[in-house]
mmCIF file of C-alpha atoms in Angstrom:
data_model
loop_
_atom_site.group_PDB
_atom_site.id
_atom_site.type_symbol
_atom_site.label_atom_id
_atom_site.label_comp_id
_atom_site.label_asym_id
_atom_site.label_seq_id
_atom_site.Cartn_x
_atom_site.Cartn_y
_atom_site.Cartn_z
ATOM 1 C CA MET A 1 33.446 -11.611 -15.773
ATOM 2 C CA LEU A 2 36.267 -9.588 -17.354
ATOM 3 C CA LEU A 3 35.571 -6.609 -15.110
ATOM 4 C CA SER A 4 34.386 -6.149 -11.571
ATOM 5 C CA PRO A 5 32.259 -3.008 -11.007
ATOM 6 C CA GLU A 6 34.033 -2.529 -7.677
ATOM 7 C CA THR A 7 37.316 -1.925 -9.528
ATOM 8 C CA VAL A 8 35.894 0.365 -12.231
ATOM 9 C CA ASN A 9 35.949 4.166 -12.090
ATOM 10 C CA PHE A 10 32.558 5.720 -12.834
ATOM 11 C CA ASN A 11 33.701 9.276 -12.095
ATOM 12 C CA ASN A 12 35.611 10.192 -15.268
ATOM 13 C CA LEU A 13 32.789 10.000 -17.792
ATOM 14 C CA SER A 14 32.986 11.450 -21.294
ATOM 15 C CA VAL A 15 30.344 13.080 -23.475
ATOM 16 C CA ALA A 16 30.211 12.741 -27.255
ATOM 17 C CA VAL A 17 30.418 16.148 -28.962
ATOM 18 C CA PRO A 18 28.232 16.095 -32.114
ATOM 19 C CA SER A 19 30.646 18.165 -34.206
ATOM 20 C CA PHE A 20 33.314 15.499 -33.652
ATOM 21 C CA ILE A 21 31.091 12.654 -34.889
ATOM 22 C CA ARG A 22 31.855 11.847 -38.521
ATOM 23 C CA HIS A 23 28.904 9.603 -39.314
ATOM 24 C CA PRO A 24 25.767 11.618 -40.254
ATOM 25 C CA THR A 25 23.233 9.268 -38.656
ATOM 26 C CA LEU A 26 25.001 9.297 -35.302
ATOM 27 C CA ARG A 27 25.738 13.021 -35.466
ATOM 28 C CA LYS A 28 22.057 13.801 -36.035
ATOM 29 C CA LEU A 29 21.058 11.481 -33.200
ATOM 30 C CA ALA A 30 23.565 13.095 -30.837
ATOM 31 C CA GLU A 31 22.356 16.602 -31.660
ATOM 32 C CA ARG A 32 18.710 15.714 -31.107
ATOM 33 C CA VAL A 33 19.203 13.682 -27.903
ATOM 34 C CA GLN A 34 21.463 16.317 -26.376
ATOM 35 C CA HIS A 35 19.020 19.083 -27.229
ATOM 36 C CA GLU A 36 16.273 17.198 -25.397
ATOM 37 C CA THR A 37 18.597 16.430 -22.492
ATOM 38 C CA LEU A 38 19.542 20.089 -22.001
ATOM 39 C CA ASN A 39 15.871 21.036 -22.002
ATOM 40 C CA THR A 40 15.455 19.055 -18.777
ATOM 41 C CA LEU A 41 17.810 21.376 -16.865
ATOM 42 C CA THR A 42 16.145 22.828 -13.792
ATOM 43 C CA SER A 43 17.779 26.218 -14.343
ATOM 44 C CA PRO A 44 19.422 26.763 -17.744
ATOM 45 C CA ALA A 45 20.058 30.402 -16.756
ATOM 46 C CA MET A 46 22.782 29.238 -14.376
ATOM 47 C CA TYR A 47 25.073 28.819 -17.403
ATOM 48 C CA GLU A 48 24.433 32.166 -19.072
ATOM 49 C CA ALA A 49 27.060 34.055 -17.085
ATOM 50 C CA HIS A 50 29.671 31.323 -17.156
ATOM 51 C CA ASN A 51 31.900 29.895 -19.847
ATOM 52 C CA THR A 52 30.637 26.346 -19.342
ATOM 53 C CA SER A 53 31.475 23.655 -21.873
ATOM 54 C CA HIS A 54 28.810 21.767 -23.759
ATOM 55 C CA SER A 55 29.956 18.479 -22.217
ATOM 56 C CA THR A 56 29.699 19.893 -18.695
ATOM 57 C CA ARG A 57 26.173 21.100 -19.363
ATOM 58 C CA ILE A 58 25.147 17.637 -20.570
ATOM 59 C CA LEU A 59 26.659 15.930 -17.528
ATOM 60 C CA ASP A 60 25.091 18.459 -15.149
ATOM 61 C CA SER A 61 21.705 17.902 -16.756
ATOM 62 C CA LEU A 62 22.046 14.132 -16.402
ATOM 63 C CA TYR A 63 23.187 14.416 -12.789
ATOM 64 C CA GLN A 64 20.394 16.851 -11.859
ATOM 65 C CA THR A 65 17.701 14.545 -13.203
ATOM 66 C CA PRO A 66 15.681 12.868 -10.424
ATOM 67 C CA ILE A 67 16.714 9.284 -9.768
ATOM 68 C CA ALA A 68 14.533 6.615 -11.356
ATOM 69 C CA ASP A 69 13.831 3.162 -9.932
ATOM 70 C CA ALA A 70 16.028 1.700 -12.685
ATOM 71 C CA SER A 71 18.166 2.881 -15.590
ATOM 72 C CA ILE A 72 19.131 1.228 -18.850
ATOM 73 C CA LEU A 73 21.962 1.927 -21.285
ATOM 74 C CA VAL A 74 20.886 2.409 -24.900
ATOM 75 C CA ALA A 75 24.339 1.653 -26.297
ATOM 76 C CA ILE A 76 25.112 2.219 -29.996
ATOM 77 C CA THR A 77 28.464 1.428 -31.584
ATOM 78 C CA HIS A 78 30.415 4.445 -32.844
ATOM 79 C CA GLU A 79 31.154 3.333 -36.397
ATOM 80 C CA ARG A 80 30.057 3.789 -40.012
ATOM 81 C CA LYS A 81 27.401 1.064 -39.715
ATOM 82 C CA PRO A 82 26.263 1.457 -36.104
ATOM 83 C CA LYS A 83 24.716 -1.359 -34.092
ATOM 84 C CA LEU A 84 22.463 -1.294 -31.029
ATOM 85 C CA LEU A 85 23.430 -3.513 -28.092
ATOM 86 C CA LEU A 86 20.654 -5.875 -26.961
ATOM 87 C CA THR A 87 20.459 -8.835 -24.606
ATOM 88 C CA ARG A 88 18.079 -11.687 -23.854
ATOM 89 C CA ARG A 89 17.395 -12.076 -20.156
ATOM 90 C CA ALA A 90 17.982 -15.477 -18.573
ATOM 91 C CA ALA A 91 14.983 -17.805 -18.457
ATOM 92 C CA HIS A 92 15.165 -18.224 -14.679
ATOM 93 C CA MET A 93 14.851 -14.514 -13.848
ATOM 94 C CA ASN A 94 11.960 -13.461 -11.620
ATOM 95 C CA SER A 95 10.912 -10.639 -13.930
ATOM 96 C CA HIS A 96 10.977 -10.312 -17.728
ATOM 97 C CA ALA A 97 12.451 -13.819 -18.024
ATOM 98 C CA GLY A 98 13.587 -14.645 -21.557
ATOM 99 C CA GLU A 99 12.687 -11.187 -22.867
ATOM 100 C CA VAL A 100 14.887 -8.896 -24.936
ATOM 101 C CA SER A 101 16.226 -5.860 -23.124
ATOM 102 C CA CYS A 102 18.893 -3.199 -23.102
ATOM 103 C CA VAL A 103 21.532 -3.611 -20.417
ATOM 104 C CA GLY A 104 20.572 -1.997 -17.136
ATOM 105 C CA GLY A 105 18.819 -2.537 -13.852
ATOM 106 C CA LYS A 106 17.721 -1.169 -10.499
ATOM 107 C CA HIS A 107 19.272 1.856 -8.829
ATOM 108 C CA ASP A 108 21.575 1.197 -5.891
ATOM 109 C CA ARG A 109 21.901 3.756 -3.097
ATOM 110 C CA GLY A 110 25.603 4.192 -3.785
ATOM 111 C CA ASP A 111 25.133 5.025 -7.477
ATOM 112 C CA GLY A 112 24.308 8.680 -6.946
ATOM 113 C CA ASN A 113 22.623 9.207 -10.329
ATOM 114 C CA ASN A 114 20.958 7.419 -13.240
ATOM 115 C CA VAL A 115 24.087 7.402 -15.398
ATOM 116 C CA VAL A 116 26.132 5.414 -12.899
ATOM 117 C CA THR A 117 23.231 2.979 -12.434
ATOM 118 C CA ALA A 118 23.108 2.298 -16.183
ATOM 119 C CA LEU A 119 26.885 1.976 -16.543
ATOM 120 C CA ARG A 120 27.324 -0.165 -13.448
ATOM 121 C CA GLU A 121 24.590 -2.552 -14.536
ATOM 122 C CA ALA A 122 26.023 -2.695 -18.072
ATOM 123 C CA CYS A 123 29.408 -3.584 -16.590
ATOM 124 C CA GLU A 124 27.905 -6.255 -14.344
ATOM 125 C CA GLU A 125 25.828 -7.823 -17.117
ATOM 126 C CA THR A 126 28.240 -7.689 -20.063
ATOM 127 C CA ALA A 127 31.645 -6.451 -18.769
ATOM 128 C CA LEU A 128 31.202 -3.252 -20.797
ATOM 129 C CA PRO A 129 33.995 -0.881 -19.646
ATOM 130 C CA PRO A 130 32.678 2.619 -18.738
ATOM 131 C CA ASN A 131 35.800 4.176 -20.277
ATOM 132 C CA LYS A 132 34.633 2.845 -23.671
ATOM 133 C CA VAL A 133 31.354 4.782 -23.364
ATOM 134 C CA GLN A 134 30.596 8.301 -24.623
ATOM 135 C CA LEU A 135 27.354 9.694 -23.257
ATOM 136 C CA LEU A 136 24.825 11.333 -25.572
ATOM 137 C CA GLY A 137 22.049 12.098 -23.099
ATOM 138 C CA GLN A 138 18.790 10.660 -21.874
ATOM 139 C CA LEU A 139 15.273 9.835 -23.020
ATOM 140 C CA PRO A 140 12.006 10.333 -21.127
ATOM 141 C CA ILE A 141 11.072 7.976 -18.318
ATOM 142 C CA GLN A 142 9.315 4.742 -19.260
ATOM 143 C CA THR A 143 7.217 2.679 -16.858
ATOM 144 C CA SER A 144 7.715 -1.083 -16.728
ATOM 145 C CA LYS A 145 4.800 -3.500 -16.471
ATOM 146 C CA SER A 146 5.644 -3.885 -12.781
ATOM 147 C CA GLY A 147 5.242 -0.137 -12.279
ATOM 148 C CA MET A 148 8.942 0.775 -11.989
ATOM 149 C CA SER A 149 10.204 4.039 -13.470
ATOM 150 C CA VAL A 150 12.994 3.384 -15.983
ATOM 151 C CA ARG A 151 15.370 6.062 -17.289
ATOM 152 C CA PRO A 152 17.069 5.339 -20.646
ATOM 153 C CA ILE A 153 20.621 6.703 -20.929
ATOM 154 C CA VAL A 154 21.797 6.952 -24.548
ATOM 155 C CA ALA A 155 25.475 6.493 -25.369
ATOM 156 C CA LEU A 156 27.995 5.596 -28.032
ATOM 157 C CA ILE A 157 30.347 2.715 -27.356
ATOM 158 C CA ALA A 158 33.543 1.632 -29.023
ATOM 159 C CA PRO A 159 33.022 -0.972 -31.776
ATOM 160 C CA GLY A 160 34.515 -4.427 -31.537
ATOM 161 C CA LEU A 161 34.371 -4.732 -27.760
ATOM 162 C CA VAL A 162 34.537 -8.231 -26.308
ATOM 163 C CA LEU A 163 31.407 -8.438 -24.167
ATOM 164 C CA VAL A 164 30.686 -11.387 -21.886
ATOM 165 C CA PRO A 165 27.158 -12.204 -20.655
ATOM 166 C CA GLU A 166 26.709 -12.636 -16.914
ATOM 167 C CA VAL A 167 25.071 -16.086 -16.932
ATOM 168 C CA GLY A 168 23.073 -15.326 -13.802
ATOM 169 C CA GLU A 169 21.182 -12.598 -15.663
ATOM 170 C CA ILE A 170 21.891 -12.710 -19.390
ATOM 171 C CA SER A 171 21.541 -15.665 -21.754
ATOM 172 C CA ARG A 172 22.587 -13.890 -24.951
ATOM 173 C CA ILE A 173 24.197 -10.700 -26.258
ATOM 174 C CA PHE A 174 23.292 -9.659 -29.791
ATOM 175 C CA TRP A 175 23.164 -6.562 -32.002
ATOM 176 C CA ALA A 176 20.560 -4.738 -34.078
ATOM 177 C CA ASP A 177 21.570 -2.892 -37.237
ATOM 178 C CA PHE A 178 20.738 0.642 -36.114
ATOM 179 C CA GLU A 179 20.029 2.204 -39.487
ATOM 180 C CA SER A 180 17.644 -0.665 -40.287
ATOM 181 C CA LEU A 181 15.680 0.156 -37.136
ATOM 182 C CA VAL A 182 15.264 3.705 -38.394
ATOM 183 C CA THR A 183 13.462 2.516 -41.537
ATOM 184 C CA GLN A 184 12.347 -1.068 -40.860
ATOM 185 C CA PRO A 185 8.579 -1.563 -40.402
ATOM 186 C CA THR A 186 7.384 -3.084 -37.168
ATOM 187 C CA VAL A 187 5.667 -6.477 -37.060
ATOM 188 C CA GLU A 188 2.591 -7.158 -34.950
ATOM 189 C CA TYR A 189 3.407 -9.612 -32.164
ATOM 190 C CA ALA A 190 0.979 -11.722 -30.141
ATOM 191 C CA VAL A 191 1.843 -12.314 -26.494
ATOM 192 C CA GLU A 192 -0.097 -14.209 -23.835
ATOM 193 C CA TYR A 193 -0.867 -12.043 -20.821
ATOM 194 C CA LYS A 194 -2.400 -13.244 -17.573
ATOM 195 C CA MET A 195 -4.963 -10.950 -15.980
ATOM 196 C CA GLN A 196 -6.204 -12.325 -12.646
ATOM 197 C CA ASP A 197 -7.605 -15.778 -13.501
ATOM 198 C CA GLN A 198 -7.865 -15.203 -17.245
ATOM 199 C CA VAL A 199 -5.306 -15.303 -20.042
ATOM 200 C CA ALA A 200 -5.632 -12.797 -22.865
ATOM 201 C CA THR A 201 -3.728 -12.476 -26.113
ATOM 202 C CA LEU A 202 -2.322 -8.991 -26.612
ATOM 203 C CA LEU A 203 -1.203 -7.615 -29.951
ATOM 204 C CA THR A 204 1.644 -5.114 -29.963
ATOM 205 C CA PRO A 205 4.291 -3.805 -32.375
ATOM 206 C CA SER A 206 7.705 -5.445 -32.426
ATOM 207 C CA TRP A 207 10.939 -5.680 -34.355
ATOM 208 C CA GLN A 208 12.456 -8.968 -35.445
ATOM 209 C CA VAL A 209 16.208 -8.829 -34.831
ATOM 210 C CA ASP A 210 18.557 -11.772 -35.347
ATOM 211 C CA GLY A 211 15.871 -14.317 -34.501
ATOM 212 C CA GLU A 212 14.684 -12.362 -31.430
ATOM 213 C CA THR A 213 11.473 -10.420 -30.882
ATOM 214 C CA VAL A 214 11.986 -6.897 -29.544
ATOM 215 C CA TRP A 215 8.800 -5.589 -27.917
ATOM 216 C CA GLY A 216 7.496 -4.237 -24.611
ATOM 217 C CA LEU A 217 9.466 -1.593 -22.740
ATOM 218 C CA THR A 218 12.547 -2.139 -24.914
ATOM 219 C CA GLY A 219 10.459 -1.587 -28.029
ATOM 220 C CA ARG A 220 8.954 1.584 -26.557
ATOM 221 C CA VAL A 221 12.413 2.933 -25.716
ATOM 222 C CA ILE A 222 13.651 2.287 -29.257
ATOM 223 C CA ALA A 223 10.513 3.876 -30.719
ATOM 224 C CA ASN A 224 11.061 6.968 -28.562
ATOM 225 C CA LEU A 225 14.726 7.092 -29.581
ATOM 226 C CA LEU A 226 13.760 7.032 -33.270
ATOM 227 C CA GLU A 227 11.142 9.731 -32.740
ATOM 228 C CA THR A 228 13.620 11.955 -30.896
ATOM 229 C CA GLY A 229 16.472 11.427 -33.329
ATOM 230 C CA PHE A 230 14.758 11.043 -36.674
ATOM 231 C CA ASP A 231 11.119 12.165 -36.321
ATOM 232 C CA ARG A 232 9.885 8.635 -36.942
ATOM 233 C CA GLN A 233 6.364 8.377 -35.560
ATOM 234 C CA LEU A 234 5.421 4.881 -34.398
ATOM 235 C CA GLU A 235 2.129 4.064 -32.748
ATOM 236 C CA TRP A 236 2.917 1.844 -29.748
ATOM 237 C CA TYR A 237 -0.161 -0.015 -28.600
ATOM 238 C CA TYR A 238 -1.372 -3.041 -26.659
ATOM 239 C CA ARG A 239 -4.616 -4.376 -28.060
ATOM 240 C CA VAL A 240 -6.590 -7.426 -26.960
ATOM 241 C CA ASP A 241 -7.013 -9.920 -29.775
ATOM 242 C CA ASN A 242 -10.677 -10.824 -29.628
ATOM 243 C CA ASN A 243 -10.311 -13.429 -32.361
ATOM 244 C CA ARG A 244 -8.444 -15.894 -30.149
#
């Protein structure tokens, strides 16, 4: 590990201001995600009589959001050709072993909010420094196959960071070309799924990224991100393959 979460400050967090983002794809994404994030405020009227900055409103909205069972960081590099950070979970993990995921994990009591959960877990898993992160906002809750509520936190990160996988949890760090995800068609993926004493083959959409298959909750999060940011409508389904 290059960083220890115990020595990292999670209090001084920054928010990306869309008007300061030069790259059109990222600027559009920031505008859309932040618009949706502000719509989750419990009481937007509380800002009408105060000269409150846009960044403060975003942070307040994120901090007011009810705490989920887990949070993930949807981290995109802030550069002309942005990339999405992905990992493959270690094969020995008790849940989602060997599957592709965004960095993140379960909420700890000391976190205080979903943002700190996502950043702390990202730091633990990849040594991603929180001070290299600019928050965009959040996406709607997703539910994992184990029934956990998962809150995606969307952010820009500095390009060229040296990230190190925590071998106890992560077997590989890799990157998806973000603009390709916006336009690339999905590929139907067959996965074996055990239901009680029977094994069924489920068909579901996926992306093929650098030799990895991105599906499941991670695929749903990406699909929702693309719908929010770019109006891309993707049907996300799980269908039993009766031909096998």
